[in-house]
PDB file of N, CA and C in Angstrom:
ATOM      1  N   GLU A   1      -4.044  79.514 226.357  1.00  0.00           N
ATOM      2  CA  GLU A   1      -3.080  78.621 225.712  1.00  0.00           C
ATOM      3  C   GLU A   1      -2.069  78.189 226.743  1.00  0.00           C
ATOM      4  N   GLY A   2      -1.736  76.882 226.988  1.00  0.00           N
ATOM      5  CA  GLY A   2      -0.572  76.497 227.629  1.00  0.00           C
ATOM      6  C   GLY A   2      -0.785  76.857 229.240  1.00  0.00           C
ATOM      7  N   ALA A   3      -1.846  77.081 229.711  1.00  0.00           N
ATOM      8  CA  ALA A   3      -2.221  77.395 231.069  1.00  0.00           C
ATOM      9  C   ALA A   3      -1.838  76.158 231.919  1.00  0.00           C
ATOM     10  N   ASN A   4      -1.435  76.552 233.185  1.00  0.00           N
ATOM     11  CA  ASN A   4      -1.273  75.503 234.205  1.00  0.00           C
ATOM     12  C   ASN A   4      -2.464  75.783 235.264  1.00  0.00           C
ATOM     13  N   VAL A   5      -3.223  74.687 235.366  1.00  0.00           N
ATOM     14  CA  VAL A   5      -4.385  75.020 236.209  1.00  0.00           C
ATOM     15  C   VAL A   5      -4.348  73.932 237.394  1.00  0.00           C
ATOM     16  N   SER A   6      -5.045  74.352 238.407  1.00  0.00           N
ATOM     17  CA  SER A   6      -5.024  73.642 239.731  1.00  0.00           C
ATOM     18  C   SER A   6      -6.162  72.477 239.592  1.00  0.00           C
ATOM     19  N   THR A   7      -5.973  71.345 240.126  1.00  0.00           N
ATOM     20  CA  THR A   7      -6.964  70.379 240.386  1.00  0.00           C
ATOM     21  C   THR A   7      -7.623  70.534 241.821  1.00  0.00           C
ATOM     22  N   ASN A   8      -7.454  71.601 242.483  1.00  0.00           N
ATOM     23  CA  ASN A   8      -8.007  71.749 243.848  1.00  0.00           C
ATOM     24  C   ASN A   8      -9.220  72.525 243.690  1.00  0.00           C
ATOM     25  N   LYS A   9      -9.734  73.109 242.617  1.00  0.00           N
ATOM     26  CA  LYS A   9     -10.916  73.703 242.417  1.00  0.00           C
ATOM     27  C   LYS A   9     -11.556  73.470 241.049  1.00  0.00           C
ATOM     28  N   ASP A  10     -12.807  73.704 240.870  1.00  0.00           N
ATOM     29  CA  ASP A  10     -13.473  73.537 239.578  1.00  0.00           C
ATOM     30  C   ASP A  10     -12.821  74.385 238.634  1.00  0.00           C
ATOM     31  N   LEU A  11     -12.868  74.099 237.230  1.00  0.00           N
ATOM     32  CA  LEU A  11     -12.330  74.963 236.189  1.00  0.00           C
ATOM     33  C   LEU A  11     -13.411  75.647 235.505  1.00  0.00           C
ATOM     34  N   ILE A  12     -13.394  76.755 235.341  1.00  0.00           N
ATOM     35  CA  ILE A  12     -14.315  77.685 234.533  1.00  0.00           C
ATOM     36  C   ILE A  12     -13.724  77.722 233.166  1.00  0.00           C
ATOM     37  N   VAL A  13     -14.488  77.217 232.120  1.00  0.00           N
ATOM     38  CA  VAL A  13     -14.117  77.338 230.798  1.00  0.00           C
ATOM     39  C   VAL A  13     -15.034  78.347 229.980  1.00  0.00           C
ATOM     40  N   SER A  14     -14.489  79.337 229.385  1.00  0.00           N
ATOM     41  CA  SER A  14     -15.140  80.386 228.767  1.00  0.00           C
ATOM     42  C   SER A  14     -14.722  80.755 227.438  1.00  0.00           C
ATOM     43  N   TRP A  15     -15.483  81.306 226.614  1.00  0.00           N
ATOM     44  CA  TRP A  15     -15.017  81.721 225.178  1.00  0.00           C
ATOM     45  C   TRP A  15     -15.911  82.934 224.794  1.00  0.00           C
ATOM     46  N   GLU A  16     -15.476  83.665 223.757  1.00  0.00           N
ATOM     47  CA  GLU A  16     -16.195  84.775 223.320  1.00  0.00           C
ATOM     48  C   GLU A  16     -17.270  84.171 222.365  1.00  0.00           C
ATOM     49  N   PRO A  17     -18.502  84.792 222.430  1.00  0.00           N
ATOM     50  CA  PRO A  17     -19.485  84.347 221.445  1.00  0.00           C
ATOM     51  C   PRO A  17     -19.152  84.709 219.991  1.00  0.00           C
ATOM     52  N   VAL A  18     -19.428  83.821 219.033  1.00  0.00           N
ATOM     53  CA  VAL A  18     -19.363  83.989 217.710  1.00  0.00           C
ATOM     54  C   VAL A  18     -20.530  84.768 217.178  1.00  0.00           C
ATOM     55  N   THR A  19     -20.257  85.855 216.644  1.00  0.00           N
ATOM     56  CA  THR A  19     -21.467  86.660 216.184  1.00  0.00           C
ATOM     57  C   THR A  19     -21.263  87.075 214.642  1.00  0.00           C
ATOM     58  N   LYS A  20     -20.141  87.080 214.090  1.00  0.00           N
ATOM     59  CA  LYS A  20     -19.807  87.300 212.744  1.00  0.00           C
ATOM     60  C   LYS A  20     -18.972  86.295 211.934  1.00  0.00           C
ATOM     61  N   THR A  21     -19.098  86.247 210.705  1.00  0.00           N
ATOM     62  CA  THR A  21     -18.351  85.389 209.915  1.00  0.00           C
ATOM     63  C   THR A  21     -16.948  86.002 209.798  1.00  0.00           C
ATOM     64  N   ILE A  22     -15.978  85.185 209.167  1.00  0.00           N
ATOM     65  CA  ILE A  22     -14.698  85.673 208.930  1.00  0.00           C
ATOM     66  C   ILE A  22     -14.470  86.956 208.008  1.00  0.00           C
ATOM     67  N   ASP A  23     -15.641  87.086 207.149  1.00  0.00           N
ATOM     68  CA  ASP A  23     -15.876  88.186 206.361  1.00  0.00           C
ATOM     69  C   ASP A  23     -16.607  89.292 206.971  1.00  0.00           C
ATOM     70  N   ASP A  24     -16.907  89.220 208.300  1.00  0.00           N
ATOM     71  CA  ASP A  24     -17.620  90.353 209.036  1.00  0.00           C
ATOM     72  C   ASP A  24     -19.195  90.428 208.722  1.00  0.00           C
ATOM     73  N   LYS A  25     -19.704  89.142 208.286  1.00  0.00           N
ATOM     74  CA  LYS A  25     -21.230  89.251 208.125  1.00  0.00           C
ATOM     75  C   LYS A  25     -21.838  88.645 209.304  1.00  0.00           C
ATOM     76  N   PRO A  26     -23.088  88.951 209.599  1.00  0.00           N
ATOM     77  CA  PRO A  26     -23.742  88.340 210.876  1.00  0.00           C
ATOM     78  C   PRO A  26     -24.016  86.907 210.559  1.00  0.00           C
ATOM     79  N   VAL A  27     -23.929  86.102 211.840  1.00  0.00           N
ATOM     80  CA  VAL A  27     -23.982  84.607 211.610  1.00  0.00           C
ATOM     81  C   VAL A  27     -24.850  84.237 212.817  1.00  0.00           C
ATOM     82  N   ASN A  28     -25.636  83.147 212.630  1.00  0.00           N
ATOM     83  CA  ASN A  28     -26.669  82.684 213.509  1.00  0.00           C
ATOM     84  C   ASN A  28     -26.008  81.292 214.166  1.00  0.00           C
ATOM     85  N   ILE A  29     -25.344  81.380 215.333  1.00  0.00           N
ATOM     86  CA  ILE A  29     -24.846  80.165 215.840  1.00  0.00           C
ATOM     87  C   ILE A  29     -26.028  79.489 216.639  1.00  0.00           C
ATOM     88  N   ILE A  30     -26.145  78.220 216.433  1.00  0.00           N
ATOM     89  CA  ILE A  30     -27.408  77.623 217.207  1.00  0.00           C
ATOM     90  C   ILE A  30     -26.833  76.668 218.312  1.00  0.00           C
ATOM     91  N   ALA A  31     -25.563  76.511 218.364  1.00  0.00           N
ATOM     92  CA  ALA A  31     -25.073  75.675 219.467  1.00  0.00           C
ATOM     93  C   ALA A  31     -23.485  75.819 219.432  1.00  0.00           C
ATOM     94  N   TYR A  32     -22.936  75.529 220.672  1.00  0.00           N
ATOM     95  CA  TYR A  32     -21.416  75.251 220.753  1.00  0.00           C
ATOM     96  C   TYR A  32     -21.240  73.784 221.206  1.00  0.00           C
ATOM     97  N   GLN A  33     -20.088  73.206 220.843  1.00  0.00           N
ATOM     98  CA  GLN A  33     -19.658  71.994 221.333  1.00  0.00           C
ATOM     99  C   GLN A  33     -18.342  72.216 221.872  1.00  0.00           C
ATOM    100  N   LEU A  34     -18.193  71.790 223.233  1.00  0.00           N
ATOM    101  CA  LEU A  34     -16.999  71.811 224.078  1.00  0.00           C
ATOM    102  C   LEU A  34     -16.483  70.412 224.163  1.00  0.00           C
ATOM    103  N   ILE A  35     -15.087  70.328 223.854  1.00  0.00           N
ATOM    104  CA  ILE A  35     -14.460  68.993 223.931  1.00  0.00           C
ATOM    105  C   ILE A  35     -13.312  69.109 224.787  1.00  0.00           C
ATOM    106  N   ILE A  36     -13.123  68.378 225.868  1.00  0.00           N
ATOM    107  CA  ILE A  36     -11.780  68.389 226.538  1.00  0.00           C
ATOM    108  C   ILE A  36     -11.335  67.031 226.743  1.00  0.00           C
ATOM    109  N   GLU A  37     -10.033  66.627 226.280  1.00  0.00           N
ATOM    110  CA  GLU A  37      -9.683  65.274 226.221  1.00  0.00           C
ATOM    111  C   GLU A  37      -8.215  65.356 226.791  1.00  0.00           C
ATOM    112  N   LYS A  38      -7.759  64.128 227.427  1.00  0.00           N
ATOM    113  CA  LYS A  38      -6.519  63.888 227.855  1.00  0.00           C
ATOM    114  C   LYS A  38      -5.573  63.891 226.662  1.00  0.00           C
ATOM    115  N   ASP A  39      -4.268  64.485 226.650  1.00  0.00           N
ATOM    116  CA  ASP A  39      -3.490  64.504 225.434  1.00  0.00           C
ATOM    117  C   ASP A  39      -2.682  63.309 225.473  1.00  0.00           C
ATOM    118  N   GLU A  40      -3.152  62.281 225.326  1.00  0.00           N
ATOM    119  CA  GLU A  40      -2.370  60.989 225.245  1.00  0.00           C
ATOM    120  C   GLU A  40      -3.243  59.768 224.532  1.00  0.00           C
ATOM    121  N   GLU A  41      -2.606  58.808 224.068  1.00  0.00           N
ATOM    122  CA  GLU A  41      -3.323  57.762 223.284  1.00  0.00           C
ATOM    123  C   GLU A  41      -4.125  57.022 224.248  1.00  0.00           C
ATOM    124  N   PRO A  42      -5.365  56.547 223.814  1.00  0.00           N
ATOM    125  CA  PRO A  42      -6.176  55.751 224.697  1.00  0.00           C
ATOM    126  C   PRO A  42      -5.765  54.460 225.010  1.00  0.00           C
ATOM    127  N   PRO A  43      -6.183  53.834 226.078  1.00  0.00           N
ATOM    128  CA  PRO A  43      -5.848  52.366 226.306  1.00  0.00           C
ATOM    129  C   PRO A  43      -6.131  51.507 225.115  1.00  0.00           C
ATOM    130  N   GLU A  44      -5.507  50.351 225.030  1.00  0.00           N
ATOM    131  CA  GLU A  44      -5.684  49.687 223.889  1.00  0.00           C
ATOM    132  C   GLU A  44      -7.064  49.192 223.687  1.00  0.00           C
ATOM    133  N   HIS A  45      -7.928  48.935 224.607  1.00  0.00           N
ATOM    134  CA  HIS A  45      -9.042  48.312 224.329  1.00  0.00           C
ATOM    135  C   HIS A  45     -10.222  49.450 224.615  1.00  0.00           C
ATOM    136  N   MET A  46      -9.837  50.680 224.330  1.00  0.00           N
ATOM    137  CA  MET A  46     -10.786  51.724 224.658  1.00  0.00           C
ATOM    138  C   MET A  46     -10.845  52.586 223.366  1.00  0.00           C
ATOM    139  N   ILE A  47     -12.156  52.930 222.917  1.00  0.00           N
ATOM    140  CA  ILE A  47     -12.355  53.745 221.538  1.00  0.00           C
ATOM    141  C   ILE A  47     -12.405  55.177 222.096  1.00  0.00           C
ATOM    142  N   GLY A  48     -11.524  55.773 221.734  1.00  0.00           N
ATOM    143  CA  GLY A  48     -11.535  57.265 222.031  1.00  0.00           C
ATOM    144  C   GLY A  48     -10.792  57.575 223.132  1.00  0.00           C
ATOM    145  N   LYS A  49     -10.386  58.864 223.432  1.00  0.00           N
ATOM    146  CA  LYS A  49      -9.447  59.402 224.441  1.00  0.00           C
ATOM    147  C   LYS A  49     -10.396  59.708 225.782  1.00  0.00           C
ATOM    148  N   MET A  50      -9.806  59.603 226.820  1.00  0.00           N
ATOM    149  CA  MET A  50     -10.488  59.951 228.059  1.00  0.00           C
ATOM    150  C   MET A  50     -10.833  61.446 228.235  1.00  0.00           C
ATOM    151  N   GLY A  51     -12.140  61.728 228.210  1.00  0.00           N
ATOM    152  CA  GLY A  51     -12.677  63.157 228.051  1.00  0.00           C
ATOM    153  C   GLY A  51     -14.051  63.317 228.223  1.00  0.00           C
ATOM    154  N   LEU A  52     -14.425  64.668 227.793  1.00  0.00           N
ATOM    155  CA  LEU A  52     -15.856  64.970 227.667  1.00  0.00           C
ATOM    156  C   LEU A  52     -16.113  65.658 226.412  1.00  0.00           C
ATOM    157  N   SER A  53     -17.334  65.511 226.001  1.00  0.00           N
ATOM    158  CA  SER A  53     -17.789  66.308 224.940  1.00  0.00           C
ATOM    159  C   SER A  53     -19.322  66.737 225.296  1.00  0.00           C
ATOM    160  N   MET A  54     -19.642  67.972 225.003  1.00  0.00           N
ATOM    161  CA  MET A  54     -21.057  68.455 225.466  1.00  0.00           C
ATOM    162  C   MET A  54     -21.413  69.506 224.488  1.00  0.00           C
ATOM    163  N   TYR A  55     -22.698  69.508 224.119  1.00  0.00           N
ATOM    164  CA  TYR A  55     -23.343  70.510 223.190  1.00  0.00           C
ATOM    165  C   TYR A  55     -24.046  71.460 224.210  1.00  0.00           C
ATOM    166  N   LEU A  56     -23.806  72.796 223.895  1.00  0.00           N
ATOM    167  CA  LEU A  56     -24.359  73.752 224.743  1.00  0.00           C
ATOM    168  C   LEU A  56     -25.132  74.706 223.892  1.00  0.00           C
ATOM    169  N   PRO A  57     -26.344  75.370 224.548  1.00  0.00           N
ATOM    170  CA  PRO A  57     -27.160  76.339 223.782  1.00  0.00           C
ATOM    171  C   PRO A  57     -26.139  77.504 223.347  1.00  0.00           C
ATOM    172  N   SER A  58     -26.583  78.213 222.289  1.00  0.00           N
ATOM    173  CA  SER A  58     -25.814  79.412 221.734  1.00  0.00           C
ATOM    174  C   SER A  58     -25.634  80.459 222.836  1.00  0.00           C
ATOM    175  N   SER A  59     -26.581  80.550 223.875  1.00  0.00           N
ATOM    176  CA  SER A  59     -26.538  81.472 224.813  1.00  0.00           C
ATOM    177  C   SER A  59     -25.324  81.185 225.930  1.00  0.00           C
ATOM    178  N   VAL A  60     -24.855  79.913 225.874  1.00  0.00           N
ATOM    179  CA  VAL A  60     -23.984  79.600 226.859  1.00  0.00           C
ATOM    180  C   VAL A  60     -22.450  79.751 226.332  1.00  0.00           C
ATOM    181  N   THR A  61     -21.674  80.574 227.032  1.00  0.00           N
ATOM    182  CA  THR A  61     -20.195  80.661 226.648  1.00  0.00           C
ATOM    183  C   THR A  61     -19.476  80.665 227.859  1.00  0.00           C
ATOM    184  N   GLU A  62     -19.882  79.868 228.886  1.00  0.00           N
ATOM    185  CA  GLU A  62     -19.134  79.632 230.100  1.00  0.00           C
ATOM    186  C   GLU A  62     -19.669  78.367 230.789  1.00  0.00           C
ATOM    187  N   ILE A  63     -18.862  77.605 231.255  1.00  0.00           N
ATOM    188  CA  ILE A  63     -19.267  76.373 231.978  1.00  0.00           C
ATOM    189  C   ILE A  63     -18.286  76.028 232.892  1.00  0.00           C
ATOM    190  N   ARG A  64     -18.750  75.361 234.036  1.00  0.00           N
ATOM    191  CA  ARG A  64     -17.963  75.077 235.215  1.00  0.00           C
ATOM    192  C   ARG A  64     -17.600  73.448 235.042  1.00  0.00           C
ATOM    193  N   ILE A  65     -16.488  73.009 234.951  1.00  0.00           N
ATOM    194  CA  ILE A  65     -15.999  71.710 234.782  1.00  0.00           C
ATOM    195  C   ILE A  65     -15.557  71.178 236.265  1.00  0.00           C
ATOM    196  N   PRO A  66     -16.087  70.211 236.819  1.00  0.00           N
ATOM    197  CA  PRO A  66     -15.919  69.832 238.182  1.00  0.00           C
ATOM    198  C   PRO A  66     -14.479  69.412 238.248  1.00  0.00           C
ATOM    199  N   LYS A  67     -13.791  69.701 239.429  1.00  0.00           N
ATOM    200  CA  LYS A  67     -12.358  69.325 239.615  1.00  0.00           C
ATOM    201  C   LYS A  67     -12.062  67.863 239.722  1.00  0.00           C
ATOM    202  N   GLU A  68     -13.040  67.110 239.898  1.00  0.00           N
ATOM    203  CA  GLU A  68     -12.995  65.698 239.912  1.00  0.00           C
ATOM    204  C   GLU A  68     -12.686  65.182 238.555  1.00  0.00           C
ATOM    205  N   PHE A  69     -12.981  65.859 237.498  1.00  0.00           N
ATOM    206  CA  PHE A  69     -12.843  65.412 236.132  1.00  0.00           C
ATOM    207  C   PHE A  69     -11.269  65.315 235.842  1.00  0.00           C
ATOM    208  N   PHE A  70     -10.475  66.204 236.446  1.00  0.00           N
ATOM    209  CA  PHE A  70      -8.980  66.402 236.127  1.00  0.00           C
ATOM    210  C   PHE A  70      -8.283  65.601 236.918  1.00  0.00           C
ATOM    211  N   GLU A  71      -7.032  65.080 236.305  1.00  0.00           N
ATOM    212  CA  GLU A  71      -5.976  64.390 236.992  1.00  0.00           C
ATOM    213  C   GLU A  71      -4.853  65.149 237.162  1.00  0.00           C
ATOM    214  N   PRO A  72      -4.047  65.290 238.386  1.00  0.00           N
ATOM    215  CA  PRO A  72      -2.870  66.029 238.388  1.00  0.00           C
ATOM    216  C   PRO A  72      -1.944  65.829 237.524  1.00  0.00           C
ATOM    217  N   ASN A  73      -1.006  66.699 237.235  1.00  0.00           N
ATOM    218  CA  ASN A  73       0.169  66.611 236.218  1.00  0.00           C
ATOM    219  C   ASN A  73      -0.319  65.990 234.970  1.00  0.00           C
ATOM    220  N   THR A  74      -1.181  66.475 234.482  1.00  0.00           N
ATOM    221  CA  THR A  74      -1.727  65.878 233.062  1.00  0.00           C
ATOM    222  C   THR A  74      -1.835  66.933 232.031  1.00  0.00           C
ATOM    223  N   SER A  75      -1.728  66.583 230.779  1.00  0.00           N
ATOM    224  CA  SER A  75      -1.953  67.398 229.637  1.00  0.00           C
ATOM    225  C   SER A  75      -3.269  67.326 229.097  1.00  0.00           C
ATOM    226  N   TYR A  76      -3.965  68.325 228.629  1.00  0.00           N
ATOM    227  CA  TYR A  76      -5.290  68.142 228.089  1.00  0.00           C
ATOM    228  C   TYR A  76      -5.424  69.170 226.877  1.00  0.00           C
ATOM    229  N   VAL A  77      -6.189  68.633 225.971  1.00  0.00           N
ATOM    230  CA  VAL A  77      -6.461  69.497 224.748  1.00  0.00           C
ATOM    231  C   VAL A  77      -7.974  69.767 224.818  1.00  0.00           C
ATOM    232  N   TRP A  78      -8.199  70.910 224.306  1.00  0.00           N
ATOM    233  CA  TRP A  78      -9.525  71.498 224.306  1.00  0.00           C
ATOM    234  C   TRP A  78     -10.109  71.917 222.941  1.00  0.00           C
ATOM    235  N   GLU A  79     -11.249  71.985 222.711  1.00  0.00           N
ATOM    236  CA  GLU A  79     -11.787  72.529 221.416  1.00  0.00           C
ATOM    237  C   GLU A  79     -13.208  73.157 221.733  1.00  0.00           C
ATOM    238  N   VAL A  80     -13.598  74.297 221.142  1.00  0.00           N
ATOM    239  CA  VAL A  80     -14.863  74.697 221.084  1.00  0.00           C
ATOM    240  C   VAL A  80     -15.343  74.958 219.657  1.00  0.00           C
ATOM    241  N   LEU A  81     -16.430  74.279 219.272  1.00  0.00           N
ATOM    242  CA  LEU A  81     -16.858  74.375 218.005  1.00  0.00           C
ATOM    243  C   LEU A  81     -18.124  75.324 218.117  1.00  0.00           C
ATOM    244  N   ALA A  82     -18.245  76.285 217.128  1.00  0.00           N
ATOM    245  CA  ALA A  82     -19.533  77.121 217.083  1.00  0.00           C
ATOM    246  C   ALA A  82     -20.231  76.610 215.884  1.00  0.00           C
ATOM    247  N   ILE A  83     -21.445  76.182 215.957  1.00  0.00           N
ATOM    248  CA  ILE A  83     -22.238  75.433 214.900  1.00  0.00           C
ATOM    249  C   ILE A  83     -23.161  76.445 214.494  1.00  0.00           C
ATOM    250  N   GLU A  84     -23.220  76.767 213.155  1.00  0.00           N
ATOM    251  CA  GLU A  84     -24.079  77.764 212.485  1.00  0.00           C
ATOM    252  C   GLU A  84     -25.259  77.011 212.128  1.00  0.00           C
ATOM    253  N   GLU A  85     -26.405  77.720 211.972  1.00  0.00           N
ATOM    254  CA  GLU A  85     -27.523  77.064 211.607  1.00  0.00           C
ATOM    255  C   GLU A  85     -27.715  76.234 210.275  1.00  0.00           C
ATOM    256  N   SER A  86     -26.653  76.565 209.345  1.00  0.00           N
ATOM    257  CA  SER A  86     -26.624  75.767 208.115  1.00  0.00           C
ATOM    258  C   SER A  86     -25.828  74.548 208.264  1.00  0.00           C
ATOM    259  N   GLY A  87     -25.128  74.338 209.441  1.00  0.00           N
ATOM    260  CA  GLY A  87     -24.249  73.249 209.591  1.00  0.00           C
ATOM    261  C   GLY A  87     -22.892  73.705 209.544  1.00  0.00           C
ATOM    262  N   ASN A  88     -22.465  74.726 209.085  1.00  0.00           N
ATOM    263  CA  ASN A  88     -20.966  75.132 209.233  1.00  0.00           C
ATOM    264  C   ASN A  88     -20.557  75.436 210.507  1.00  0.00           C
ATOM    265  N   GLN A  89     -19.117  75.064 210.639  1.00  0.00           N
ATOM    266  CA  GLN A  89     -18.646  75.153 212.163  1.00  0.00           C
ATOM    267  C   GLN A  89     -17.361  75.717 211.953  1.00  0.00           C
ATOM    268  N   ALA A  90     -17.087  76.695 213.139  1.00  0.00           N
ATOM    269  CA  ALA A  90     -15.818  77.223 213.363  1.00  0.00           C
ATOM    270  C   ALA A  90     -15.227  76.610 214.664  1.00  0.00           C
ATOM    271  N   LEU A  91     -13.922  76.437 214.531  1.00  0.00           N
ATOM    272  CA  LEU A  91     -13.236  75.583 215.634  1.00  0.00           C
ATOM    273  C   LEU A  91     -12.079  76.463 216.280  1.00  0.00           C
ATOM    274  N   MET A  92     -12.166  76.448 217.523  1.00  0.00           N
ATOM    275  CA  MET A  92     -11.088  77.182 218.312  1.00  0.00           C
ATOM    276  C   MET A  92     -10.589  75.961 219.071  1.00  0.00           C
ATOM    277  N   SER A  93      -9.141  75.942 219.352  1.00  0.00           N
ATOM    278  CA  SER A  93      -8.486  74.932 220.148  1.00  0.00           C
ATOM    279  C   SER A  93      -7.249  75.336 220.778  1.00  0.00           C
ATOM    280  N   SER A  94      -6.929  74.577 221.759  1.00  0.00           N
ATOM    281  CA  SER A  94      -5.693  74.785 222.563  1.00  0.00           C
ATOM    282  C   SER A  94      -5.358  73.708 223.445  1.00  0.00           C
ATOM    283  N   PHE A  95      -4.617  74.093 224.431  1.00  0.00           N
ATOM    284  CA  PHE A  95      -4.111  72.910 225.467  1.00  0.00           C
ATOM    285  C   PHE A  95      -3.703  73.672 226.829  1.00  0.00           C
ATOM    286  N   PHE A  96      -3.811  72.643 227.779  1.00  0.00           N
ATOM    287  CA  PHE A  96      -3.529  73.324 229.251  1.00  0.00           C
ATOM    288  C   PHE A  96      -3.115  72.047 230.027  1.00  0.00           C
ATOM    289  N   SER A  97      -2.343  72.313 231.022  1.00  0.00           N
ATOM    290  CA  SER A  97      -1.895  71.222 232.000  1.00  0.00           C
ATOM    291  C   SER A  97      -2.330  71.334 233.272  1.00  0.00           C
ATOM    292  N   THR A  98      -2.466  70.293 234.000  1.00  0.00           N
ATOM    293  CA  THR A  98      -2.872  70.481 235.416  1.00  0.00           C
ATOM    294  C   THR A  98      -1.606  70.372 236.313  1.00  0.00           C
ATOM    295  N   LEU A  99      -1.753  70.885 237.401  1.00  0.00           N
ATOM    296  CA  LEU A  99      -0.585  71.016 238.550  1.00  0.00           C
ATOM    297  C   LEU A  99      -0.909  69.818 239.482  1.00  0.00           C
ATOM    298  N   SER A 100       0.130  69.470 240.223  1.00  0.00           N
ATOM    299  CA  SER A 100      -0.049  68.498 241.333  1.00  0.00           C
ATOM    300  C   SER A 100      -0.961  68.610 242.260  1.00  0.00           C
TER     301      SER A 100
END
């Protein structure tokens, strides 16, 4: 949360796998969704913010985002959604900024 990251190298995004519900019962996660967006309003004629969204198999809890995706001195927000087989979702989110 609140990290400052370099735009000189790729960024490794990782999270802990979700294996239990909030009340400590086993859960079957079928996929994760990773969303990274610039923390700013989109241009007037653009629908949505500049960013990326990807669905990943439940076995994937780490992915490399190429340095070319990021702009220097920019704030980003990120979310990881854990999607359970019945459709329930758990959300983790935070923010970070890039350095010059």
